[in-house]
Tab-separated table of C-alpha atoms in Angstrom:
chain	number	residue	atom	x	y	z
Z	1	UNK	CA	107.118	153.976	100.185
Z	2	UNK	CA	104.996	154.504	97.068
Z	3	UNK	CA	101.277	154.189	97.681
Z	4	UNK	CA	98.350	154.791	95.349
Z	5	UNK	CA	94.578	154.332	95.465
Z	6	UNK	CA	91.965	155.185	92.854
Z	7	UNK	CA	88.549	154.248	91.522
Z	8	UNK	CA	87.726	154.074	87.819
Z	9	UNK	CA	84.501	153.358	86.013
Z	10	UNK	CA	85.011	150.994	83.074
Z	11	UNK	CA	82.385	149.816	80.550
Z	12	UNK	CA	82.900	146.090	81.228
Z	13	UNK	CA	81.339	143.574	83.616
Z	14	UNK	CA	82.945	142.665	86.936
Z	15	UNK	CA	83.438	139.125	85.561
Z	16	UNK	CA	85.338	140.409	82.518
Z	17	UNK	CA	87.622	142.641	84.578
Z	18	UNK	CA	88.180	139.940	87.180
Z	19	UNK	CA	89.249	137.515	84.424
Z	20	UNK	CA	91.609	140.078	82.915
Z	21	UNK	CA	93.395	140.834	86.204
Z	22	UNK	CA	93.405	137.179	87.350
Z	23	UNK	CA	95.015	136.025	84.077
Z	24	UNK	CA	98.555	136.571	85.391
Z	25	UNK	CA	99.950	134.042	82.864
Z	26	UNK	CA	99.405	136.622	80.101
Z	27	UNK	CA	100.852	139.711	81.811
Z	28	UNK	CA	104.014	139.556	79.696
Z	29	UNK	CA	101.805	140.024	76.592
Z	30	UNK	CA	100.588	143.493	77.566
Z	31	UNK	CA	102.140	144.906	80.745
Z	32	UNK	CA	105.150	147.161	80.274
Z	33	UNK	CA	108.346	145.888	81.854
Z	34	UNK	CA	106.994	142.361	82.527
Z	35	UNK	CA	109.332	140.179	80.468
Z	36	UNK	CA	108.341	136.712	81.727
Z	37	UNK	CA	105.782	134.962	83.929
Z	38	UNK	CA	105.978	131.606	85.677
Z	39	UNK	CA	102.938	130.293	87.531
Z	40	UNK	CA	104.096	128.031	90.358
Z	41	UNK	CA	100.629	126.933	91.452
Z	42	UNK	CA	97.066	127.866	90.633
Z	43	UNK	CA	93.582	127.032	91.873
Z	44	UNK	CA	90.192	128.704	91.690
Z	45	UNK	CA	90.981	130.787	94.790
Z	46	UNK	CA	94.773	131.200	94.860
Z	47	UNK	CA	97.805	131.475	92.601
Z	48	UNK	CA	101.529	131.791	93.279
Z	49	UNK	CA	103.461	133.343	90.411
Z	50	UNK	CA	106.857	134.803	89.547
Z	51	UNK	CA	107.071	137.911	87.385
Z	52	UNK	CA	110.364	138.929	85.806
Z	53	UNK	CA	110.385	142.703	85.524
Z	54	UNK	CA	112.996	144.400	83.388
Z	55	UNK	CA	114.113	148.001	82.900
Z	56	UNK	CA	117.012	147.983	80.435
Z	57	UNK	CA	119.831	145.946	82.004
Z	58	UNK	CA	117.993	145.758	85.350
Z	59	UNK	CA	115.938	142.559	85.867
Z	60	UNK	CA	114.278	141.371	89.053
Z	61	UNK	CA	112.030	138.453	89.982
Z	62	UNK	CA	108.987	139.105	92.137
Z	63	UNK	CA	107.019	136.240	93.634
Z	64	UNK	CA	103.462	136.972	94.708
Z	65	UNK	CA	100.487	135.099	96.099
Z	66	UNK	CA	97.238	136.082	94.389
Z	67	UNK	CA	94.019	135.534	96.363
Z	68	UNK	CA	90.977	135.358	94.079
Z	69	UNK	CA	87.425	136.029	95.283
Z	70	UNK	CA	85.554	135.621	92.001
Z	71	UNK	CA	84.208	138.006	90.635
Z	72	UNK	CA	84.530	140.665	93.319
Z	73	UNK	CA	88.115	140.953	94.542
Z	74	UNK	CA	91.767	140.112	93.874
Z	75	UNK	CA	94.369	140.600	96.584
Z	76	UNK	CA	98.074	140.323	95.759
Z	77	UNK	CA	100.556	139.619	98.565
Z	78	UNK	CA	104.299	139.713	98.256
Z	79	UNK	CA	106.271	136.488	98.823
Z	80	UNK	CA	109.863	137.274	97.801
Z	81	UNK	CA	112.042	139.522	95.673
Z	82	UNK	CA	113.602	142.984	95.988
Z	83	UNK	CA	110.788	144.502	98.066
Z	84	UNK	CA	110.225	144.893	101.785
Z	85	UNK	CA	106.523	144.416	101.132
Z	86	UNK	CA	103.807	144.732	98.501
Z	87	UNK	CA	100.053	144.954	98.921
Z	88	UNK	CA	97.872	145.280	95.852
Z	89	UNK	CA	94.080	145.039	95.802
Z	90	UNK	CA	91.492	145.164	93.020
Z	91	UNK	CA	87.768	145.357	93.879
Z	92	UNK	CA	85.200	145.043	91.081
Z	93	UNK	CA	81.798	146.548	91.850
Z	94	UNK	CA	78.896	146.512	89.386
Z	95	UNK	CA	77.925	150.129	88.688
Z	96	UNK	CA	74.249	151.111	89.094
Z	97	UNK	CA	73.699	152.009	85.414
Z	98	UNK	CA	76.197	149.711	83.668
Z	99	UNK	CA	79.854	148.808	83.688
Z	100	UNK	CA	82.042	148.372	86.727
Z	101	UNK	CA	83.624	150.589	89.337
Z	102	UNK	CA	87.157	149.302	89.822
Z	103	UNK	CA	88.788	150.175	93.140
Z	104	UNK	CA	92.565	149.780	92.871
Z	105	UNK	CA	95.201	150.116	95.594
Z	106	UNK	CA	98.919	149.450	95.655
Z	107	UNK	CA	101.398	149.984	98.473
Z	108	UNK	CA	105.018	148.800	98.417
Z	109	UNK	CA	108.542	149.541	99.543
Z	110	UNK	CA	111.913	148.426	98.174
Z	111	UNK	CA	114.589	146.914	100.415
Z	112	UNK	CA	117.190	149.151	98.752
Z	113	UNK	CA	117.105	152.897	99.509
Z	114	UNK	CA	118.455	153.573	96.008
Z	115	UNK	CA	115.589	151.673	94.351
Z	116	UNK	CA	113.155	153.316	96.767
Z	117	UNK	CA	114.230	156.808	95.716
Z	118	UNK	CA	114.169	155.845	92.006
Z	119	UNK	CA	110.718	154.306	92.394
Z	120	UNK	CA	109.440	157.406	94.165
Z	121	UNK	CA	110.625	159.624	91.313
Z	122	UNK	CA	109.094	157.445	88.562
Z	123	UNK	CA	106.178	155.880	90.437
Z	124	UNK	CA	103.312	158.018	89.140
Z	125	UNK	CA	104.358	157.783	85.484
Z	126	UNK	CA	104.984	154.020	85.686
Z	127	UNK	CA	101.680	153.420	87.472
Z	128	UNK	CA	99.711	155.392	84.870
Z	129	UNK	CA	101.406	153.402	82.101
Z	130	UNK	CA	100.506	150.080	83.763
Z	131	UNK	CA	96.892	151.092	84.473
Z	132	UNK	CA	96.632	152.245	80.853
Z	133	UNK	CA	97.908	148.840	79.728
Z	134	UNK	CA	95.125	147.072	81.674
Z	135	UNK	CA	92.519	149.425	80.160
Z	136	UNK	CA	93.881	148.882	76.627
Z	137	UNK	CA	93.889	145.107	77.172
Z	138	UNK	CA	90.237	145.221	78.302
Z	139	UNK	CA	89.300	147.196	75.168
Z	140	UNK	CA	91.200	144.713	72.970
Z	141	UNK	CA	89.549	141.689	74.599
Z	142	UNK	CA	86.015	142.986	75.159
Z	143	UNK	CA	85.660	145.871	72.699
Z	144	UNK	CA	85.603	149.539	73.460
Z	145	UNK	CA	82.530	151.421	74.510
Z	146	UNK	CA	81.261	154.687	73.079
Z	147	UNK	CA	81.760	156.168	76.539
Z	148	UNK	CA	85.373	156.217	77.584
Z	149	UNK	CA	86.474	155.124	81.029
Z	150	UNK	CA	86.042	157.881	83.565
Z	151	UNK	CA	88.196	158.422	86.607
Z	152	UNK	CA	86.127	158.681	89.761
Z	153	UNK	CA	88.890	159.676	92.109
């Protein structure tokens, strides 16, 4: 059951980072392995979306419910797909000097023991690549800062 939690300081506002993470429709433009997105429903506070994730010949559809508490928090809950469960949370906290402290957590488990063991072996590398993709997208959308993002945990 892969699980990860970290805090990063990024040189953007909570509003900017909230918008970036909440813009699920565009995930296939910058997130590795996301090949397609279909938003089933969307409102100011909630979205239900399907992500098609592909690794070579392997493709799976994940459906998630995204709870949006603008601009402070995004909580992702698993609806259906190849997982037993998925919990993903983003909390955006204005930093005292400038920028935002982003608190990120993900916890999930696959239904299949084979996928579970594969995910465990590749989890850290894949997670770093995806977090890097969010950081690169923020820099592309909002500009980079002279101070690079610092890991706080």
